[in-house]
Amino acid sequence: MDRLVTIILAAGKGTRMKSDLVKVLHPIAGLAMLAYPIRAAQQIGCRRIIVVTGHQRAHVEAACSQEGIMFACQEEQLGSGHAVAVTQDLMEGFEGDVLILCGDVPLITAETLNRFVQSHREARAAVSVLSVSLDDPFGYGRIVRDASGNVTAIVEQRDATNSQQKIREINTGLYCCSASFLYKALSQVGTDNDQGEYYLPDIVKIGVGEGQKVQAIETDDFEEVRGINDRRGLAEAEKVMRRRILDSHMSNGVTIIDPDSTYIDAAVHIKHDTVIYPNTLIRGGSTIGSGCIIDINCSITNAVIGNNVHIKPSCVIDACSLEDNAAVGPMAHLRQQTVIAGGAIIGNFVEVKNSTVGKDSKACHLSYLGDATIGAEANIGAGTITCNYDGKKKHPTVIEDNVFVGSNTALVAPVTIAQGAVVGAGSTITENVPENSLAVARSKQVAYDTVSKKESEADEQKDG
Ligand code: UD1
Ligand code: CA
């Protein structure tokens, strides 16, 4: 959208969160609360965004710094009017409209903002306020209208007269103003109110006094404009956002068997015809291809998953990459920097860390593979353990193509099993195994004579 700057107020601490973390950085569906109004502004095509920071400024700036975003610092929180005034230097020479959002109003949608800015522009207003009518308006600033319905002022709860307190139409705290009017009006805002603060809503009264066009545009969706003040509000916002995220995946052709028990973060991408079973969490920046099955009770974080991957029940997958047609689980634990190549199978009770499992290789039961590089078409028998840690350092294990490792084998790293080699079951391998050889490293089986055997042999001799 042309000639539009968005200002997002995010200087407040958020005392009612009772947190060491500033309110606007509390995550909702895996993204900081502040990321949502930023994204909504970007979605309507606004390319200049100014975030007003104060409390934990450095943190807030680090968390949302990206192209097109500038920061204005409000050292002391002297009120919402003052918060907007600190952006003035950055706005030098700008002639268009200013959309003012709040960092703690994360559920606002691009559609609503689009309509709001359009109607502000169509009305050629100096200031437009987004309002909503509530059954219980307590605590909010009220929209005061005259007999013909024109907006005349906004009065805060604590400054309102008894009759003004009965007004149900409230100020959502979202505004659209012409830049030239806004900064002129802000220079006239005083602190003559119950809190002794510079109130941004006072620009309404100032505009009316100057004979400017002032309007309140009413929305009927309170959910979108609700401010988050405490942990209860945070949980409610999480719920709404989660449902929106699931809806958008379902619109894109993803089957979600039970939306009530499926949790997908905002930055996750999933392609069509993937099916997600109940009790699943998919977090961070995970991407999932098409035709996958994510069965029940899985936790998937920052994973890159190809097409037609089958993740069986109760897997924990963290920062891994699974290529097309891989299968894992049930009850597999894939840890950081693991790559499971196409067609490979990781079975139950297998833990894999910082390892590559090559194409069509299998580790089907009860193994630990850590710091290992496994080639193609290898078979890792049940109970194979890479002993990667000597108490001080981690060491690598290399298992080349077509290796067969028998069950219950310990591979003491650093060690290489060269291609085509076979390791006998129960071996403890401490030295490299050459290509195509059979390595057996266990004590030889001995069958000792027992007393009863000797007696039976003696009996046989007697009979003979
Ligand atoms: C404000 C409005 C009220 C409206 C309500 C909607 C004022 C005076 N009142 O009240 O009419 O109904 O929002 O939720 O604005 N902020 C700063 N710096 C400051 C003060 C505030 O950045 O010095 C930011 C806050 O972080 C917040 C926003 O401005 O994002 C609103 O301020 P807040 O103190 O929450 O005002 P309310 O009392 O909620
Ligand atoms: Ca508030």
PDB file of N, CA and C and ligand atoms in Angstrom, residues 8-14 16 23-24 52-55 74 76-84 86 100-105 129-130 137 139-143 154-159 169-175 193 195 197-202 222 225-229, ligand 1:
ATOM      1  N   ILE A   8       3.972   0.877  15.348  1.00  0.00           N
ATOM      2  CA  ILE A   8       3.499  -0.145  16.298  1.00  0.00           C
ATOM      3  C   ILE A   8       4.028   0.209  17.687  1.00  0.00           C
ATOM      4  N   LEU A   9       3.107   0.416  18.614  1.00  0.00           N
ATOM      5  CA  LEU A   9       3.494   0.809  19.976  1.00  0.00           C
ATOM      6  C   LEU A   9       3.872  -0.427  20.776  1.00  0.00           C
ATOM      7  N   ALA A  10       5.105  -0.427  21.261  1.00  0.00           N
ATOM      8  CA  ALA A  10       5.594  -1.615  21.974  1.00  0.00           C
ATOM      9  C   ALA A  10       6.586  -1.240  23.064  1.00  0.00           C
ATOM     10  N   ALA A  11       6.347  -0.094  23.694  1.00  0.00           N
ATOM     11  CA  ALA A  11       7.309   0.361  24.703  1.00  0.00           C
ATOM     12  C   ALA A  11       6.972  -0.115  26.102  1.00  0.00           C
ATOM     13  N   GLY A  12       5.684  -0.476  26.308  1.00  0.00           N
ATOM     14  CA  GLY A  12       5.233  -0.816  27.660  1.00  0.00           C
ATOM     15  C   GLY A  12       5.852  -2.116  28.177  1.00  0.00           C
ATOM     16  N   LYS A  13       5.809  -2.291  29.491  1.00  0.00           N
ATOM     17  CA  LYS A  13       6.438  -3.451  30.116  1.00  0.00           C
ATOM     18  C   LYS A  13       5.501  -4.642  30.153  1.00  0.00           C
ATOM     19  N   GLY A  14       4.220  -4.347  30.427  1.00  0.00           N
ATOM     20  CA  GLY A  14       3.255  -5.438  30.563  1.00  0.00           C
ATOM     21  C   GLY A  14       3.308  -6.027  31.956  1.00  0.00           C
ATOM     22  N   ARG A  16       1.181  -6.808  34.146  1.00  0.00           N
ATOM     23  CA  ARG A  16       0.259  -7.888  34.539  1.00  0.00           C
ATOM     24  C   ARG A  16       0.667  -9.264  34.009  1.00  0.00           C
ATOM     25  N   LYS A  23       6.306  -7.870  27.601  1.00  0.00           N
ATOM     26  CA  LYS A  23       5.069  -8.494  27.097  1.00  0.00           C
ATOM     27  C   LYS A  23       5.102  -8.838  25.605  1.00  0.00           C
ATOM     28  N   VAL A  24       5.529  -7.900  24.766  1.00  0.00           N
ATOM     29  CA  VAL A  24       5.410  -8.121  23.313  1.00  0.00           C
ATOM     30  C   VAL A  24       6.319  -9.223  22.783  1.00  0.00           C
ATOM     31  N   VAL A  52       7.888   1.344  18.163  1.00  0.00           N
ATOM     32  CA  VAL A  52       8.303   2.186  19.290  1.00  0.00           C
ATOM     33  C   VAL A  52       8.673   1.269  20.447  1.00  0.00           C
ATOM     34  N   THR A  53       9.940   1.338  20.844  1.00  0.00           N
ATOM     35  CA  THR A  53      10.430   0.434  21.892  1.00  0.00           C
ATOM     36  C   THR A  53      10.800   1.217  23.139  1.00  0.00           C
ATOM     37  N   GLY A  54      10.830   0.532  24.263  1.00  0.00           N
ATOM     38  CA  GLY A  54      11.182   1.154  25.541  1.00  0.00           C
ATOM     39  C   GLY A  54      11.746   0.074  26.445  1.00  0.00           C
ATOM     40  N   HIS A  55      10.847  -0.610  27.166  1.00  0.00           N
ATOM     41  CA  HIS A  55      11.289  -1.706  28.027  1.00  0.00           C
ATOM     42  C   HIS A  55      11.987  -2.791  27.210  1.00  0.00           C
ATOM     43  N   GLN A  74      11.333   5.186  23.041  1.00  0.00           N
ATOM     44  CA  GLN A  74      10.630   5.998  24.038  1.00  0.00           C
ATOM     45  C   GLN A  74      11.274   5.677  25.389  1.00  0.00           C
ATOM     46  N   GLU A  76      11.143   7.052  28.382  1.00  0.00           N
ATOM     47  CA  GLU A  76      10.237   7.024  29.521  1.00  0.00           C
ATOM     48  C   GLU A  76       8.821   6.892  28.991  1.00  0.00           C
ATOM     49  N   GLN A  77       8.009   6.057  29.604  1.00  0.00           N
ATOM     50  CA  GLN A  77       6.653   5.850  29.100  1.00  0.00           C
ATOM     51  C   GLN A  77       5.709   6.928  29.644  1.00  0.00           C
ATOM     52  N   LEU A  78       5.612   7.996  28.873  1.00  0.00           N
ATOM     53  CA  LEU A  78       4.818   9.143  29.326  1.00  0.00           C
ATOM     54  C   LEU A  78       3.412   9.138  28.750  1.00  0.00           C
ATOM     55  N   GLY A  79       3.042   8.049  28.091  1.00  0.00           N
ATOM     56  CA  GLY A  79       1.689   7.934  27.541  1.00  0.00           C
ATOM     57  C   GLY A  79       1.713   7.576  26.063  1.00  0.00           C
ATOM     58  N   SER A  80       0.546   7.086  25.572  1.00  0.00           N
ATOM     59  CA  SER A  80       0.480   6.619  24.180  1.00  0.00           C
ATOM     60  C   SER A  80       0.701   7.753  23.178  1.00  0.00           C
ATOM     61  N   GLY A  81       0.298   8.984  23.551  1.00  0.00           N
ATOM     62  CA  GLY A  81       0.521  10.135  22.659  1.00  0.00           C
ATOM     63  C   GLY A  81       2.008  10.419  22.532  1.00  0.00           C
ATOM     64  N   HIS A  82       2.695  10.367  23.648  1.00  0.00           N
ATOM     65  CA  HIS A  82       4.141  10.574  23.661  1.00  0.00           C
ATOM     66  C   HIS A  82       4.856   9.482  22.864  1.00  0.00           C
ATOM     67  N   ALA A  83       4.346   8.256  22.975  1.00  0.00           N
ATOM     68  CA  ALA A  83       4.955   7.126  22.249  1.00  0.00           C
ATOM     69  C   ALA A  83       4.938   7.374  20.739  1.00  0.00           C
ATOM     70  N   VAL A  84       3.840   7.928  20.243  1.00  0.00           N
ATOM     71  CA  VAL A  84       3.779   8.206  18.804  1.00  0.00           C
ATOM     72  C   VAL A  84       4.659   9.414  18.474  1.00  0.00           C
ATOM     73  N   VAL A  86       7.480  10.260  19.577  1.00  0.00           N
ATOM     74  CA  VAL A  86       8.917   9.973  19.430  1.00  0.00           C
ATOM     75  C   VAL A  86       9.293   9.464  18.032  1.00  0.00           C
ATOM     76  N   ILE A 100      -1.673   3.276  13.082  1.00  0.00           N
ATOM     77  CA  ILE A 100      -1.097   3.040  14.413  1.00  0.00           C
ATOM     78  C   ILE A 100      -1.669   1.753  14.998  1.00  0.00           C
ATOM     79  N   LEU A 101      -0.775   0.809  15.276  1.00  0.00           N
ATOM     80  CA  LEU A 101      -1.173  -0.481  15.850  1.00  0.00           C
ATOM     81  C   LEU A 101      -0.507  -0.650  17.210  1.00  0.00           C
ATOM     82  N   CYS A 102      -0.931  -1.672  17.947  1.00  0.00           N
ATOM     83  CA  CYS A 102      -0.328  -1.953  19.245  1.00  0.00           C
ATOM     84  C   CYS A 102       0.376  -3.312  19.200  1.00  0.00           C
ATOM     85  N   GLY A 103       1.536  -3.363  19.787  1.00  0.00           N
ATOM     86  CA  GLY A 103       2.302  -4.617  19.831  1.00  0.00           C
ATOM     87  C   GLY A 103       1.605  -5.703  20.620  1.00  0.00           C
ATOM     88  N   ASP A 104       0.662  -5.309  21.472  1.00  0.00           N
ATOM     89  CA  ASP A 104      -0.031  -6.310  22.277  1.00  0.00           C
ATOM     90  C   ASP A 104      -1.452  -6.567  21.764  1.00  0.00           C
ATOM     91  N   VAL A 105      -1.691  -6.250  20.500  1.00  0.00           N
ATOM     92  CA  VAL A 105      -2.967  -6.598  19.839  1.00  0.00           C
ATOM     93  C   VAL A 105      -2.611  -7.478  18.625  1.00  0.00           C
ATOM     94  N   VAL A 129     -10.625   6.154  13.925  1.00  0.00           N
ATOM     95  CA  VAL A 129     -10.357   5.262  15.062  1.00  0.00           C
ATOM     96  C   VAL A 129     -11.116   3.978  14.805  1.00  0.00           C
ATOM     97  N   LEU A 130     -10.481   2.852  15.076  1.00  0.00           N
ATOM     98  CA  LEU A 130     -11.205   1.587  14.964  1.00  0.00           C
ATOM     99  C   LEU A 130     -11.899   1.337  16.305  1.00  0.00           C
ATOM    100  N   PRO A 137     -17.869  -2.659  28.675  1.00  0.00           N
ATOM    101  CA  PRO A 137     -16.812  -1.784  28.149  1.00  0.00           C
ATOM    102  C   PRO A 137     -15.836  -1.301  29.226  1.00  0.00           C
ATOM    103  N   GLY A 139     -13.023  -0.181  31.582  1.00  0.00           N
ATOM    104  CA  GLY A 139     -11.573  -0.116  31.442  1.00  0.00           C
ATOM    105  C   GLY A 139     -11.100   0.534  30.152  1.00  0.00           C
ATOM    106  N   TYR A 140     -11.976   0.559  29.156  1.00  0.00           N
ATOM    107  CA  TYR A 140     -11.558   1.097  27.854  1.00  0.00           C
ATOM    108  C   TYR A 140     -11.904   2.575  27.719  1.00  0.00           C
ATOM    109  N   GLY A 141     -11.244   3.215  26.769  1.00  0.00           N
ATOM    110  CA  GLY A 141     -11.642   4.565  26.384  1.00  0.00           C
ATOM    111  C   GLY A 141     -12.956   4.484  25.610  1.00  0.00           C
ATOM    112  N   ARG A 142     -13.917   5.419  25.910  1.00  0.00           N
ATOM    113  CA  ARG A 142     -15.225   5.387  25.248  1.00  0.00           C
ATOM    114  C   ARG A 142     -15.272   6.377  24.091  1.00  0.00           C
ATOM    115  N   ILE A 143     -15.979   5.962  23.041  1.00  0.00           N
ATOM    116  CA  ILE A 143     -16.183   6.835  21.886  1.00  0.00           C
ATOM    117  C   ILE A 143     -17.407   7.710  22.179  1.00  0.00           C
ATOM    118  N   ILE A 154     -12.716  10.972  22.722  1.00  0.00           N
ATOM    119  CA  ILE A 154     -12.564   9.677  23.395  1.00  0.00           C
ATOM    120  C   ILE A 154     -12.244  10.000  24.849  1.00  0.00           C
ATOM    121  N   VAL A 155     -12.992   9.414  25.758  1.00  0.00           N
ATOM    122  CA  VAL A 155     -12.660   9.627  27.178  1.00  0.00           C
ATOM    123  C   VAL A 155     -12.275   8.292  27.811  1.00  0.00           C
ATOM    124  N   GLU A 156     -11.217   8.333  28.587  1.00  0.00           N
ATOM    125  CA  GLU A 156     -10.752   7.137  29.279  1.00  0.00           C
ATOM    126  C   GLU A 156     -11.696   6.802  30.426  1.00  0.00           C
ATOM    127  N   GLN A 157     -11.724   5.531  30.791  1.00  0.00           N
ATOM    128  CA  GLN A 157     -12.554   5.044  31.895  1.00  0.00           C
ATOM    129  C   GLN A 157     -12.456   5.961  33.117  1.00  0.00           C
ATOM    130  N   ARG A 158     -11.224   6.223  33.524  1.00  0.00           N
ATOM    131  CA  ARG A 158     -11.032   6.964  34.784  1.00  0.00           C
ATOM    132  C   ARG A 158     -11.354   8.448  34.664  1.00  0.00           C
ATOM    133  N   ASP A 159     -11.496   8.949  33.438  1.00  0.00           N
ATOM    134  CA  ASP A 159     -11.860  10.351  33.253  1.00  0.00           C
ATOM    135  C   ASP A 159     -13.324  10.525  32.853  1.00  0.00           C
ATOM    136  N   GLU A 169     -19.560   1.713  23.056  1.00  0.00           N
ATOM    137  CA  GLU A 169     -18.596   1.737  21.955  1.00  0.00           C
ATOM    138  C   GLU A 169     -17.228   2.180  22.486  1.00  0.00           C
ATOM    139  N   ILE A 170     -16.217   1.334  22.282  1.00  0.00           N
ATOM    140  CA  ILE A 170     -14.897   1.631  22.863  1.00  0.00           C
ATOM    141  C   ILE A 170     -13.828   1.816  21.782  1.00  0.00           C
ATOM    142  N   ASN A 171     -12.740   2.451  22.215  1.00  0.00           N
ATOM    143  CA  ASN A 171     -11.567   2.662  21.369  1.00  0.00           C
ATOM    144  C   ASN A 171     -10.700   1.405  21.412  1.00  0.00           C
ATOM    145  N   THR A 172     -10.440   0.817  20.255  1.00  0.00           N
ATOM    146  CA  THR A 172      -9.581  -0.378  20.228  1.00  0.00           C
ATOM    147  C   THR A 172      -8.105  -0.017  20.378  1.00  0.00           C
ATOM    148  N   GLY A 173      -7.781   1.274  20.213  1.00  0.00           N
ATOM    149  CA  GLY A 173      -6.371   1.679  20.285  1.00  0.00           C
ATOM    150  C   GLY A 173      -5.673   1.608  18.931  1.00  0.00           C
ATOM    151  N   LEU A 174      -6.446   1.366  17.880  1.00  0.00           N
ATOM    152  CA  LEU A 174      -5.897   1.333  16.515  1.00  0.00           C
ATOM    153  C   LEU A 174      -6.434   2.557  15.757  1.00  0.00           C
ATOM    154  N   TYR A 175      -5.514   3.253  15.079  1.00  0.00           N
ATOM    155  CA  TYR A 175      -5.889   4.512  14.436  1.00  0.00           C
ATOM    156  C   TYR A 175      -5.291   4.602  13.043  1.00  0.00           C
ATOM    157  N   ASN A 193      -5.155  14.966  32.717  1.00  0.00           N
ATOM    158  CA  ASN A 193      -6.066  13.837  32.898  1.00  0.00           C
ATOM    159  C   ASN A 193      -5.683  13.102  34.163  1.00  0.00           C
ATOM    160  N   GLN A 195      -4.334  10.339  34.842  1.00  0.00           N
ATOM    161  CA  GLN A 195      -3.029   9.676  34.946  1.00  0.00           C
ATOM    162  C   GLN A 195      -1.857  10.617  34.703  1.00  0.00           C
ATOM    163  N   GLU A 197      -0.848  11.640  31.847  1.00  0.00           N
ATOM    164  CA  GLU A 197      -0.111  11.121  30.678  1.00  0.00           C
ATOM    165  C   GLU A 197      -0.516  11.857  29.398  1.00  0.00           C
ATOM    166  N   TYR A 198       0.350  11.750  28.408  1.00  0.00           N
ATOM    167  CA  TYR A 198      -0.002  12.251  27.073  1.00  0.00           C
ATOM    168  C   TYR A 198      -0.855  11.191  26.384  1.00  0.00           C
ATOM    169  N   TYR A 199      -2.138  11.478  26.233  1.00  0.00           N
ATOM    170  CA  TYR A 199      -3.072  10.499  25.675  1.00  0.00           C
ATOM    171  C   TYR A 199      -3.159  10.631  24.156  1.00  0.00           C
ATOM    172  N   LEU A 200      -2.860   9.593  23.444  1.00  0.00           N
ATOM    173  CA  LEU A 200      -3.033   9.599  21.991  1.00  0.00           C
ATOM    174  C   LEU A 200      -4.499   9.854  21.585  1.00  0.00           C
ATOM    175  N   PRO A 201      -5.471   9.262  22.287  1.00  0.00           N
ATOM    176  CA  PRO A 201      -6.874   9.484  21.879  1.00  0.00           C
ATOM    177  C   PRO A 201      -7.290  10.959  21.883  1.00  0.00           C
ATOM    178  N   ASP A 202      -6.503  11.815  22.552  1.00  0.00           N
ATOM    179  CA  ASP A 202      -6.861  13.237  22.582  1.00  0.00           C
ATOM    180  C   ASP A 202      -6.788  13.885  21.205  1.00  0.00           C
ATOM    181  N   PHE A 222     -14.571  -8.480  18.104  1.00  0.00           N
ATOM    182  CA  PHE A 222     -13.756  -8.065  19.244  1.00  0.00           C
ATOM    183  C   PHE A 222     -12.512  -8.936  19.377  1.00  0.00           C
ATOM    184  N   VAL A 225      -9.371  -7.477  17.915  1.00  0.00           N
ATOM    185  CA  VAL A 225      -8.811  -6.220  18.422  1.00  0.00           C
ATOM    186  C   VAL A 225      -8.514  -6.282  19.925  1.00  0.00           C
ATOM    187  N   ARG A 226      -8.670  -7.476  20.467  1.00  0.00           N
ATOM    188  CA  ARG A 226      -8.450  -7.642  21.900  1.00  0.00           C
ATOM    189  C   ARG A 226      -6.968  -7.490  22.232  1.00  0.00           C
ATOM    190  N   GLY A 227      -6.697  -6.692  23.266  1.00  0.00           N
ATOM    191  CA  GLY A 227      -5.319  -6.525  23.735  1.00  0.00           C
ATOM    192  C   GLY A 227      -4.974  -7.616  24.728  1.00  0.00           C
ATOM    193  N   ILE A 228      -3.727  -8.061  24.713  1.00  0.00           N
ATOM    194  CA  ILE A 228      -3.281  -9.096  25.651  1.00  0.00           C
ATOM    195  C   ILE A 228      -2.650  -8.405  26.858  1.00  0.00           C
ATOM    196  N   ASN A 229      -3.187  -8.664  28.019  1.00  0.00           N
ATOM    197  CA  ASN A 229      -2.663  -8.015  29.218  1.00  0.00           C
ATOM    198  C   ASN A 229      -2.066  -8.986  30.218  1.00  0.00           C
TER     199      ASN A 229
HETATM  200  C1  UD1 B   1      -5.491   2.572  25.527  1.00  0.00           C
HETATM  201  C2  UD1 B   1      -6.344   3.778  25.123  1.00  0.00           C
HETATM  202  C3  UD1 B   1      -7.831   3.439  25.331  1.00  0.00           C
HETATM  203  C4  UD1 B   1      -8.183   2.184  24.568  1.00  0.00           C
HETATM  204  C5  UD1 B   1      -7.262   1.043  24.952  1.00  0.00           C
HETATM  205  C6  UD1 B   1      -7.501  -0.152  24.062  1.00  0.00           C
HETATM  206  C7  UD1 B   1      -4.887   5.623  25.769  1.00  0.00           C
HETATM  207  C8  UD1 B   1      -4.674   6.735  26.703  1.00  0.00           C
HETATM  208  N1  UD1 B   1      -5.974   4.883  25.958  1.00  0.00           N
HETATM  209  O1  UD1 B   1      -5.686   2.387  26.917  1.00  0.00           O
HETATM  210  O2  UD1 B   1      -8.620   4.518  24.871  1.00  0.00           O
HETATM  211  O3  UD1 B   1      -9.528   1.829  24.833  1.00  0.00           O
HETATM  212  O4  UD1 B   1      -5.880   1.432  24.771  1.00  0.00           O
HETATM  213  O5  UD1 B   1      -6.757  -1.248  24.506  1.00  0.00           O
HETATM  214  O6  UD1 B   1      -4.124   5.437  24.853  1.00  0.00           O
HETATM  215  N2  UD1 B   1       2.321   2.613  25.175  1.00  0.00           N
HETATM  216  C9  UD1 B   1       3.591   3.008  24.917  1.00  0.00           C
HETATM  217  N3  UD1 B   1       4.144   4.013  25.633  1.00  0.00           N
HETATM  218  C10 UD1 B   1       3.469   4.647  26.614  1.00  0.00           C
HETATM  219  C11 UD1 B   1       2.156   4.234  26.898  1.00  0.00           C
HETATM  220  C12 UD1 B   1       1.588   3.231  26.156  1.00  0.00           C
HETATM  221  O7  UD1 B   1       4.256   2.443  24.027  1.00  0.00           O
HETATM  222  O8  UD1 B   1       4.032   5.561  27.202  1.00  0.00           O
HETATM  223  C13 UD1 B   1       1.722   1.539  24.386  1.00  0.00           C
HETATM  224  C14 UD1 B   1       1.447   0.315  25.226  1.00  0.00           C
HETATM  225  O9  UD1 B   1       2.569  -0.561  25.239  1.00  0.00           O
HETATM  226  C15 UD1 B   1       0.234  -0.280  24.521  1.00  0.00           C
HETATM  227  C16 UD1 B   1      -0.481   0.940  23.952  1.00  0.00           C
HETATM  228  O10 UD1 B   1       0.481   1.975  23.910  1.00  0.00           O
HETATM  229  O11 UD1 B   1       0.626  -1.119  23.458  1.00  0.00           O
HETATM  230  C17 UD1 B   1      -1.706   1.352  24.771  1.00  0.00           C
HETATM  231  O12 UD1 B   1      -1.281   1.804  26.036  1.00  0.00           O
HETATM  232  P1  UD1 B   1      -1.923   1.313  27.387  1.00  0.00           P
HETATM  233  O13 UD1 B   1      -1.201   1.913  28.513  1.00  0.00           O
HETATM  234  O14 UD1 B   1      -2.100  -0.152  27.346  1.00  0.00           O
HETATM  235  O15 UD1 B   1      -3.327   2.043  27.309  1.00  0.00           O
HETATM  236  P2  UD1 B   1      -4.691   1.526  27.839  1.00  0.00           P
HETATM  237  O16 UD1 B   1      -4.860   1.997  29.216  1.00  0.00           O
HETATM  238  O17 UD1 B   1      -4.868   0.107  27.557  1.00  0.00           O
END
